[in-house]
Amino acid sequence: MDSHLRSFLDVPRDSHFPIQNLPFGVFQPKQGKPRIGVAIGDLIIDLSVLEELGHFRSPEFQDQHVFSEDSLNAFLALGRPAWRKAREIVQHLLSAETPTLRDDAKLHARIFHAQKDVLMKLPARIGNYTDFYSSYHHAHNVGTMLRGPENALMPNWKWLPVAYHGRASSVVISGTDVHRPQGQIKPPDASVPVFGPTKSLDYELEMAFLIGPGNSLGEPIPIERAMDHIFGFVLMNDWSARDIQAWEYQPLGPFLAKNFCTSISPWVVTAEALESFRKPLPQQEPEPLPYLRGKNDLTFDIHLEAHLQTSSMDSPAVITRTNFQNLYWSVAQQLAHHTVNGCNLQPGDLLASGTISGPTEESRGCMLELTWRGANPLKLPNGETRKWLEDGDKLTITGWCEGDRYRVGFGEVRGRVLPVV
Ligand code: CA
């Protein structure tokens, strides 16, 4: 339906950022302060300049200047009417049919920046970060390793979207190196724990969404209104230290095994851009309780990959191929569940999916599953093997929706493993 849209800018067909996408992010040019932009092809259009020129004088923006800010938070707080309007305005201005920017060559140097020349920043000041556990196959695989196939899923898993509160301060932007964490580890054959660097560093392929207006304390968001609060989506790598996790996680869940670093991609793909890629949510059995039942609940067809490049490889190898549709719980259900007790979500909060594994071996979203806790090491194309991530390894997660002769992509989230500080 969007395939007829064309920009006056040249955008290659396999670009993640055609005029159909228009994701929002925070960037800092070589000279100047961070501000908000939208990615188009290899370029960024500077929304702070468009705002200065008066293009966003519309009631949805409530006379606020949100695009010269160094985070999306003020824009997120404005809600879906402003998000839709901003997208419409930028899409119109970038269209091949609109002369305003197309024919004003003098303005181009001021409003367009090459992505390769700027520094991308975290898209939001993230006040709170929650990580769900919503892929059936991930939960089933991990549960099988811990408790055997008969008791793989805990009794609550199909009744509620299980989650834990993560740590917001260590969420970092793509490209940030991750140092191998140290901690307490109890080897299976030892009677007491030892202290040292993790020997089982892992990635988790996830997606996450940013919260818009949010709710007041004590006022749940009903599932039918969930999408009013979901601005858009990023890719996420939830770096994990499996040996630290195994020793610490009972009875309160993950702590130091997860909060040393969580990486996200810089461009936030809006719910509007994903509209053409909606899919019905697969049947849930047993039927969830009424507060988790949305009349038109949905998911999205998003192809996802993880790539690994060791320091002796010339190019990365694909180690995971999966899809967002492998999630059992929808984002609307996650949000409705998160607020059902009155917990207040705030603009810029980050809610993540949990590792997105599918039914096949290739679709497993972390090393823990791919190597079955190290029992079947991964064989890489250059002959190397990996049970876990080693120092110097680069891990990249990418993803996109395949349209009719265009892609709505998420770019990538990448990080390199460095030795213990
Ligand atoms: Ca996780």
CSV table of C-alpha atoms and ligand atoms in Angstrom, one decimal:
chain,number,residue,atom,x,y,z
A,1,MET,CA,0.0,0.0,0.0
A,2,ASP,CA,3.0,2.3,0.7
A,3,SER,CA,5.0,1.1,-2.3
A,4,HIS,CA,4.1,4.1,-4.5
A,5,LEU,CA,5.7,6.6,-2.1
A,6,ARG,CA,8.9,8.0,-3.4
A,7,SER,CA,11.4,10.6,-2.0
A,8,PHE,CA,13.2,13.2,-4.1
A,9,LEU,CA,16.3,11.7,-2.4
A,10,ASP,CA,17.9,8.6,-3.8
A,11,VAL,CA,17.3,5.7,-1.5
A,12,PRO,CA,18.7,2.3,-2.6
A,13,ARG,CA,16.1,-0.5,-2.6
A,14,ASP,CA,17.8,-2.5,0.2
A,15,SER,CA,18.1,0.5,2.5
A,16,HIS,CA,16.5,0.1,5.9
A,17,PHE,CA,15.4,3.7,5.8
A,18,PRO,CA,13.2,4.5,2.8
A,19,ILE,CA,10.4,7.2,2.9
A,20,GLN,CA,8.0,4.4,4.1
A,21,ASN,CA,10.0,4.1,7.4
A,22,LEU,CA,11.2,7.4,8.8
A,23,PRO,CA,12.5,6.3,12.2
A,24,PHE,CA,13.3,8.9,14.9
A,25,GLY,CA,16.6,9.2,16.7
A,26,VAL,CA,19.0,11.6,18.5
A,27,PHE,CA,22.2,12.6,16.8
A,28,GLN,CA,25.0,15.0,17.3
A,29,PRO,CA,26.7,16.6,14.3
A,30,LYS,CA,30.5,17.2,14.5
A,31,GLN,CA,29.7,20.9,15.3
A,32,GLY,CA,26.7,21.3,17.5
A,33,LYS,CA,24.5,19.9,20.2
A,34,PRO,CA,22.5,16.7,20.1
A,35,ARG,CA,19.1,17.1,18.5
A,36,ILE,CA,16.4,15.0,16.9
A,37,GLY,CA,16.4,13.7,13.4
A,38,VAL,CA,14.7,11.2,11.1
A,39,ALA,CA,16.8,8.7,9.0
A,40,ILE,CA,16.2,8.7,5.2
A,41,GLY,CA,18.5,6.5,3.1
A,42,ASP,CA,22.1,7.3,4.2
A,43,LEU,CA,21.1,10.7,5.5
A,44,ILE,CA,19.4,12.3,8.5
A,45,ILE,CA,16.9,15.1,8.2
A,46,ASP,CA,17.4,17.5,11.1
A,47,LEU,CA,13.9,18.1,12.7
A,48,SER,CA,15.3,20.9,15.0
A,49,VAL,CA,15.8,23.0,11.8
A,50,LEU,CA,12.4,22.1,10.4
A,51,GLU,CA,10.9,23.1,13.7
A,52,GLU,CA,12.8,26.4,13.6
A,53,LEU,CA,11.4,27.0,10.1
A,54,GLY,CA,7.9,26.6,11.5
A,55,HIS,CA,7.0,23.3,9.9
A,56,PHE,CA,5.6,21.8,13.1
A,57,ARG,CA,3.3,24.7,14.0
A,58,SER,CA,0.3,22.5,14.5
A,59,PRO,CA,-2.0,22.0,17.5
A,60,GLU,CA,-0.7,18.5,18.1
A,61,PHE,CA,2.6,19.9,19.3
A,62,GLN,CA,1.0,22.2,21.9
A,63,ASP,CA,3.4,25.0,21.1
A,64,GLN,CA,6.3,23.0,22.4
A,65,HIS,CA,9.7,22.8,20.8
A,66,VAL,CA,10.5,19.2,21.2
A,67,PHE,CA,13.0,18.5,18.4
A,68,SER,CA,15.9,20.7,19.6
A,69,GLU,CA,15.9,18.5,22.8
A,70,ASP,CA,18.7,15.9,23.3
A,71,SER,CA,16.2,13.1,23.9
A,72,LEU,CA,12.8,12.0,22.5
A,73,ASN,CA,11.2,12.3,25.9
A,74,ALA,CA,9.3,15.5,25.4
A,75,PHE,CA,8.1,14.3,22.0
A,76,LEU,CA,7.1,10.9,23.5
A,77,ALA,CA,5.0,12.7,26.1
A,78,LEU,CA,2.9,14.4,23.4
A,79,GLY,CA,1.3,11.1,22.3
A,80,ARG,CA,0.1,9.5,19.2
A,81,PRO,CA,-1.6,12.5,17.5
A,82,ALA,CA,1.8,14.4,17.6
A,83,TRP,CA,3.7,11.3,16.5
A,84,ARG,CA,1.4,10.8,13.5
A,85,LYS,CA,1.5,14.5,12.6
A,86,ALA,CA,5.3,14.7,12.7
A,87,ARG,CA,5.5,11.6,10.5
A,88,GLU,CA,3.0,13.0,8.0
A,89,ILE,CA,4.9,16.3,7.8
A,90,VAL,CA,8.3,14.7,7.3
A,91,GLN,CA,6.9,12.2,4.8
A,92,HIS,CA,5.2,15.1,2.8
A,93,LEU,CA,8.4,17.2,2.8
A,94,LEU,CA,10.6,14.4,1.6
A,95,SER,CA,8.2,13.3,-1.1
A,96,ALA,CA,9.3,13.5,-4.7
A,97,GLU,CA,6.1,15.6,-5.4
A,98,THR,CA,6.7,18.3,-2.8
A,99,PRO,CA,8.9,21.2,-4.0
A,100,THR,CA,9.4,22.8,-0.6
A,101,LEU,CA,12.7,21.1,0.3
A,102,ARG,CA,13.3,19.4,-3.1
A,103,ASP,CA,13.8,22.7,-4.9
A,104,ASP,CA,15.6,24.6,-2.1
A,105,ALA,CA,19.1,23.4,-2.7
A,106,LYS,CA,20.5,26.1,-0.4
A,107,LEU,CA,18.7,24.6,2.5
A,108,HIS,CA,20.0,21.1,2.0
A,109,ALA,CA,23.3,21.7,3.7
A,110,ARG,CA,21.5,22.8,6.8
A,111,ILE,CA,18.8,20.2,7.1
A,112,PHE,CA,20.6,17.0,5.8
A,113,HIS,CA,23.5,15.3,7.6
A,114,ALA,CA,25.3,12.1,6.4
A,115,GLN,CA,24.7,9.4,8.9
A,116,LYS,CA,28.4,8.4,8.7
A,117,ASP,CA,29.4,11.9,9.9
A,118,VAL,CA,27.4,12.1,13.1
A,119,LEU,CA,27.4,10.5,16.5
A,120,MET,CA,24.2,8.7,17.4
A,121,LYS,CA,23.0,9.0,21.1
A,122,LEU,CA,20.5,7.1,23.2
A,123,PRO,CA,17.1,8.0,21.8
A,124,ALA,CA,15.6,8.6,25.2
A,125,ARG,CA,16.4,9.3,28.8
A,126,ILE,CA,15.3,5.8,29.9
A,127,GLY,CA,13.9,6.1,33.4
A,128,ASN,CA,12.9,2.5,33.7
A,129,TYR,CA,13.7,-0.7,31.8
A,130,THR,CA,11.7,-3.9,32.0
A,131,ASP,CA,12.6,-7.2,30.3
A,132,PHE,CA,9.9,-9.7,29.5
A,133,TYR,CA,10.3,-13.4,28.8
A,134,SER,CA,7.8,-13.7,26.0
A,135,SER,CA,9.1,-16.2,23.5
A,136,TYR,CA,7.6,-19.7,24.1
A,137,HIS,CA,10.5,-21.5,22.4
A,138,HIS,CA,13.1,-19.6,24.5
A,139,ALA,CA,11.3,-20.2,27.7
A,140,HIS,CA,10.8,-23.9,26.7
A,141,ASN,CA,14.4,-24.4,25.7
A,142,VAL,CA,15.9,-22.8,28.8
A,143,GLY,CA,13.3,-24.6,31.0
A,144,THR,CA,14.2,-27.9,29.4
A,145,MET,CA,17.9,-27.4,30.2
A,146,LEU,CA,17.1,-26.6,33.8
A,147,ARG,CA,14.2,-28.9,34.7
A,148,GLY,CA,13.8,-31.3,31.8
A,149,PRO,CA,11.1,-31.2,29.0
A,150,GLU,CA,8.2,-32.3,31.2
A,151,ASN,CA,8.6,-29.2,33.5
A,152,ALA,CA,10.0,-26.8,31.0
A,153,LEU,CA,7.5,-24.1,31.4
A,154,MET,CA,6.6,-22.8,34.9
A,155,PRO,CA,2.9,-23.0,35.7
A,156,ASN,CA,2.4,-19.2,35.3
A,157,TRP,CA,4.1,-18.8,31.9
A,158,LYS,CA,1.0,-19.2,29.7
A,159,TRP,CA,-1.1,-17.1,32.1
A,160,LEU,CA,0.9,-13.9,32.3
A,161,PRO,CA,3.8,-12.3,30.5
A,162,VAL,CA,6.7,-13.0,32.9
A,163,ALA,CA,9.2,-10.1,33.4
A,164,TYR,CA,11.7,-8.6,35.7
A,165,HIS,CA,12.7,-5.0,36.4
A,166,GLY,CA,16.1,-4.4,34.7
A,167,ARG,CA,18.6,-1.6,35.2
A,168,ALA,CA,18.2,1.6,33.0
A,169,SER,CA,21.5,3.2,33.8
A,170,SER,CA,23.5,0.5,31.9
A,171,VAL,CA,21.4,0.6,28.7
A,172,VAL,CA,23.9,1.8,26.1
A,173,ILE,CA,23.8,2.9,22.4
A,174,SER,CA,24.9,0.6,19.6
A,175,GLY,CA,28.7,0.6,19.1
A,176,THR,CA,29.5,0.8,22.8
A,177,ASP,CA,32.1,-1.9,23.7
A,178,VAL,CA,31.2,-4.3,26.5
A,179,HIS,CA,33.8,-5.3,29.0
A,180,ARG,CA,33.7,-8.9,30.2
A,181,PRO,CA,32.1,-8.7,33.7
A,182,GLN,CA,33.4,-10.4,36.8
A,183,GLY,CA,31.4,-11.9,39.6
A,184,GLN,CA,30.7,-14.8,41.8
A,185,ILE,CA,30.6,-18.1,40.0
A,186,LYS,CA,30.0,-21.6,41.5
A,187,PRO,CA,31.4,-24.3,39.2
A,188,PRO,CA,29.1,-27.4,39.2
A,189,ASP,CA,31.8,-29.5,40.9
A,190,ALA,CA,32.8,-27.0,43.6
A,191,SER,CA,31.3,-26.6,47.0
A,192,VAL,CA,31.9,-22.8,47.3
A,193,PRO,CA,31.8,-20.0,44.8
A,194,VAL,CA,34.9,-18.4,43.2
A,195,PHE,CA,35.3,-14.8,42.0
A,196,GLY,CA,36.4,-14.1,38.5
A,197,PRO,CA,35.6,-13.1,34.9
A,198,THR,CA,32.5,-14.8,33.4
A,199,LYS,CA,33.4,-17.8,31.3
A,200,SER,CA,30.0,-17.9,29.6
A,201,LEU,CA,29.3,-14.5,28.2
A,202,ASP,CA,26.2,-14.5,25.9
A,203,TYR,CA,24.0,-12.2,23.8
A,204,GLU,CA,20.2,-12.2,23.7
A,205,LEU,CA,18.5,-11.2,20.5
A,206,GLU,CA,15.6,-9.0,21.6
A,207,MET,CA,13.4,-6.1,20.5
A,208,ALA,CA,12.2,-3.3,22.8
A,209,PHE,CA,9.7,-0.5,22.7
A,210,LEU,CA,9.6,3.0,24.0
A,211,ILE,CA,6.7,4.3,26.1
A,212,GLY,CA,4.9,7.5,25.2
A,213,PRO,CA,2.6,9.4,27.6
A,214,GLY,CA,2.2,6.6,30.1
A,215,ASN,CA,-0.2,6.5,33.0
A,216,SER,CA,-0.7,8.0,36.5
A,217,LEU,CA,0.1,5.8,39.5
A,218,GLY,CA,-2.9,3.7,40.3
A,219,GLU,CA,-4.5,4.0,36.8
A,220,PRO,CA,-4.0,0.8,34.7
A,221,ILE,CA,-3.9,1.2,30.9
A,222,PRO,CA,-6.5,-1.1,29.4
A,223,ILE,CA,-5.3,-3.4,26.6
A,224,GLU,CA,-7.5,-1.6,24.1
A,225,ARG,CA,-5.5,1.7,24.8
A,226,ALA,CA,-2.1,0.1,24.8
A,227,MET,CA,-1.1,1.4,21.4
A,228,ASP,CA,-1.7,5.0,22.5
A,229,HIS,CA,1.4,4.5,24.7
A,230,ILE,CA,3.8,2.6,22.4
A,231,PHE,CA,5.8,5.0,20.3
A,232,GLY,CA,8.1,2.6,18.5
A,233,PHE,CA,10.6,-0.2,18.4
A,234,VAL,CA,14.4,-0.7,18.6
A,235,LEU,CA,16.7,-3.8,18.4
A,236,MET,CA,18.2,-4.9,21.7
A,237,ASN,CA,21.1,-7.1,22.8
A,238,ASP,CA,20.7,-8.1,26.4
A,239,TRP,CA,24.3,-9.2,27.2
A,240,SER,CA,24.2,-12.0,29.8
A,241,ALA,CA,26.7,-13.8,31.9
A,242,ARG,CA,25.3,-17.3,32.2
A,243,ASP,CA,27.6,-18.6,35.0
A,244,ILE,CA,27.0,-15.6,37.2
A,245,GLN,CA,23.2,-15.9,36.4
A,246,ALA,CA,23.1,-19.6,37.3
A,247,TRP,CA,24.5,-18.9,40.9
A,248,GLU,CA,22.6,-15.7,41.7
A,249,TYR,CA,19.2,-16.0,40.1
A,250,GLN,CA,17.2,-17.9,42.8
A,251,PRO,CA,14.9,-16.8,44.2
A,252,LEU,CA,14.6,-13.2,42.9
A,253,GLY,CA,15.7,-13.5,39.3
A,254,PRO,CA,18.6,-12.0,37.3
A,255,PHE,CA,20.7,-9.3,38.8
A,256,LEU,CA,24.4,-8.8,38.1
A,257,ALA,CA,24.3,-11.4,35.2
A,258,LYS,CA,22.3,-8.8,33.2
A,259,ASN,CA,22.8,-5.3,34.5
A,260,PHE,CA,26.4,-4.8,33.3
A,261,CYS,CA,25.3,-3.7,29.8
A,262,THR,CA,22.2,-3.7,27.6
A,263,SER,CA,22.7,-2.4,24.0
A,264,ILE,CA,20.0,-0.8,21.8
A,265,SER,CA,19.9,0.4,18.2
A,266,PRO,CA,19.7,4.2,17.7
A,267,TRP,CA,16.7,4.5,15.3
A,268,VAL,CA,13.2,4.1,16.7
A,269,VAL,CA,10.9,2.6,14.1
A,270,THR,CA,7.3,3.9,14.8
A,271,ALA,CA,4.2,1.8,15.1
A,272,GLU,CA,2.9,3.8,12.0
A,273,ALA,CA,5.8,2.5,9.9
A,274,LEU,CA,5.1,-1.1,11.0
A,275,GLU,CA,1.4,-0.8,10.1
A,276,SER,CA,1.7,-2.6,6.8
A,277,PHE,CA,3.5,-5.5,8.5
A,278,ARG,CA,0.8,-6.2,11.1
A,279,LYS,CA,-0.1,-9.9,11.7
A,280,PRO,CA,-2.8,-11.4,13.8
A,281,LEU,CA,-1.6,-12.7,17.1
A,282,PRO,CA,-1.4,-16.5,17.1
A,283,GLN,CA,-4.1,-18.3,19.1
A,284,GLN,CA,-3.3,-18.5,22.8
A,285,GLU,CA,-4.2,-21.6,24.7
A,286,PRO,CA,-5.4,-21.4,27.5
A,287,GLU,CA,-7.3,-18.2,26.8
A,288,PRO,CA,-5.8,-15.4,28.8
A,289,LEU,CA,-7.7,-13.6,31.6
A,290,PRO,CA,-10.0,-10.8,30.3
A,291,TYR,CA,-7.6,-7.9,31.0
A,292,LEU,CA,-5.1,-9.6,28.7
A,293,ARG,CA,-7.6,-10.1,25.8
A,294,GLY,CA,-7.5,-7.4,23.2
A,295,LYS,CA,-10.2,-7.5,20.5
A,296,ASN,CA,-7.7,-6.8,17.6
A,297,ASP,CA,-4.5,-7.7,19.2
A,298,LEU,CA,-1.6,-8.0,16.8
A,299,THR,CA,2.0,-8.7,16.2
A,300,PHE,CA,4.4,-7.8,13.4
A,301,ASP,CA,6.3,-9.7,10.7
A,302,ILE,CA,9.9,-8.6,11.4
A,303,HIS,CA,12.8,-10.7,10.2
A,304,LEU,CA,15.6,-10.7,12.7
A,305,GLU,CA,19.3,-11.9,12.6
A,306,ALA,CA,22.3,-12.1,14.8
A,307,HIS,CA,25.8,-11.9,13.2
A,308,LEU,CA,29.0,-13.0,14.9
A,309,GLN,CA,32.5,-11.9,13.8
A,310,THR,CA,35.5,-13.1,15.7
A,311,SER,CA,38.8,-11.2,15.6
A,312,SER,CA,40.2,-13.7,13.0
A,313,MET,CA,37.2,-13.6,10.7
A,314,ASP,CA,37.1,-11.2,7.7
A,315,SER,CA,33.3,-10.9,7.6
A,316,PRO,CA,30.5,-11.8,10.0
A,317,ALA,CA,28.6,-15.1,10.0
A,318,VAL,CA,24.8,-15.3,10.6
A,319,ILE,CA,24.2,-17.3,13.7
A,320,THR,CA,20.5,-16.6,14.4
A,321,ARG,CA,17.6,-16.1,12.0
A,322,THR,CA,14.3,-15.5,13.7
A,323,ASN,CA,11.1,-13.4,13.6
A,324,PHE,CA,9.2,-11.1,15.9
A,325,GLN,CA,6.2,-13.3,15.3
A,326,ASN,CA,7.8,-16.0,17.5
A,327,LEU,CA,6.7,-14.0,20.6
A,328,TYR,CA,3.8,-15.6,22.4
A,329,TRP,CA,2.7,-12.4,24.2
A,330,SER,CA,1.9,-9.2,22.3
A,331,VAL,CA,3.3,-5.8,23.2
A,332,ALA,CA,-0.3,-4.7,24.1
A,333,GLN,CA,-0.6,-7.6,26.6
A,334,GLN,CA,2.9,-6.8,28.0
A,335,LEU,CA,1.9,-3.2,28.6
A,336,ALA,CA,-1.6,-4.0,30.0
A,337,HIS,CA,0.0,-6.5,32.4
A,338,HIS,CA,2.7,-4.1,33.5
A,339,THR,CA,0.2,-1.5,34.5
A,340,VAL,CA,-2.7,-3.7,35.7
A,341,ASN,CA,-1.7,-3.2,39.4
A,342,GLY,CA,-1.5,0.6,38.9
A,343,CYS,CA,2.3,0.7,38.2
A,344,ASN,CA,3.0,3.9,36.3
A,345,LEU,CA,4.9,3.9,33.0
A,346,GLN,CA,6.6,7.1,32.0
A,347,PRO,CA,7.8,8.7,28.7
A,348,GLY,CA,11.1,7.0,27.8
A,349,ASP,CA,10.6,3.8,29.7
A,350,LEU,CA,11.9,0.8,27.8
A,351,LEU,CA,10.0,-2.5,27.7
A,352,ALA,CA,11.9,-5.4,26.1
A,353,SER,CA,10.6,-8.7,24.6
A,354,GLY,CA,13.0,-11.2,26.0
A,355,THR,CA,15.1,-13.4,23.7
A,356,ILE,CA,13.2,-14.1,20.5
A,357,SER,CA,13.7,-17.8,19.7
A,358,GLY,CA,11.7,-19.8,17.2
A,359,PRO,CA,11.0,-23.5,16.8
A,360,THR,CA,14.1,-24.3,14.6
A,361,GLU,CA,17.7,-24.6,15.7
A,362,GLU,CA,18.7,-21.7,13.5
A,363,SER,CA,16.1,-19.5,15.1
A,364,ARG,CA,17.5,-19.7,18.6
A,365,GLY,CA,18.3,-16.2,19.9
A,366,CYS,CA,21.3,-16.8,22.2
A,367,MET,CA,24.4,-19.0,22.6
A,368,LEU,CA,22.8,-20.7,25.6
A,369,GLU,CA,20.3,-22.3,23.3
A,370,LEU,CA,22.4,-22.5,20.1
A,371,THR,CA,25.2,-24.5,21.9
A,372,TRP,CA,22.8,-26.1,24.4
A,373,ARG,CA,24.7,-24.6,27.4
A,374,GLY,CA,28.1,-25.2,25.7
A,375,ALA,CA,27.5,-28.9,24.9
A,376,ASN,CA,27.4,-28.4,21.1
A,377,PRO,CA,29.8,-25.6,20.2
A,378,LEU,CA,28.9,-23.4,17.2
A,379,LYS,CA,31.1,-24.1,14.1
A,380,LEU,CA,32.0,-20.9,12.3
A,381,PRO,CA,32.8,-20.7,8.6
A,382,ASN,CA,36.6,-20.2,9.2
A,383,GLY,CA,36.8,-23.4,11.3
A,384,GLU,CA,36.7,-21.7,14.7
A,385,THR,CA,34.2,-22.9,17.3
A,386,ARG,CA,32.4,-21.0,20.1
A,387,LYS,CA,30.6,-22.2,23.2
A,388,TRP,CA,30.3,-18.6,24.4
A,389,LEU,CA,31.5,-15.2,23.3
A,390,GLU,CA,35.2,-14.5,23.6
A,391,ASP,CA,37.2,-11.3,23.9
A,392,GLY,CA,37.4,-9.5,20.5
A,393,ASP,CA,34.1,-11.0,19.2
A,394,LYS,CA,31.7,-8.6,17.6
A,395,LEU,CA,28.0,-9.3,17.8
A,396,THR,CA,25.5,-7.5,15.6
A,397,ILE,CA,21.7,-7.8,15.6
A,398,THR,CA,19.8,-6.5,12.6
A,399,GLY,CA,16.2,-6.7,11.4
A,400,TRP,CA,13.7,-5.5,8.8
A,401,CYS,CA,10.2,-5.9,7.4
A,402,GLU,CA,10.1,-6.8,3.7
A,403,GLY,CA,7.7,-4.6,1.7
A,404,ASP,CA,6.8,-4.6,-1.9
A,405,ARG,CA,10.2,-3.3,-3.4
A,406,TYR,CA,11.2,-1.6,-0.1
A,407,ARG,CA,12.3,-2.5,3.4
A,408,VAL,CA,11.3,-1.0,6.7
A,409,GLY,CA,14.5,-1.7,8.7
A,410,PHE,CA,15.8,-1.2,12.2
A,411,GLY,CA,19.5,-0.7,11.2
A,412,GLU,CA,21.6,-2.6,13.7
A,413,VAL,CA,22.8,-2.8,17.3
A,414,ARG,CA,26.4,-3.9,17.5
A,415,GLY,CA,29.0,-4.3,20.3
A,416,ARG,CA,32.4,-5.8,20.7
A,417,VAL,CA,33.6,-7.9,23.7
A,418,LEU,CA,36.6,-6.5,25.5
A,419,PRO,CA,38.6,-8.1,28.3
A,420,VAL,CA,37.9,-7.4,31.9
A,421,VAL,CA,38.7,-3.8,32.8
B,1,CA,CA,16.7,-10.9,28.3
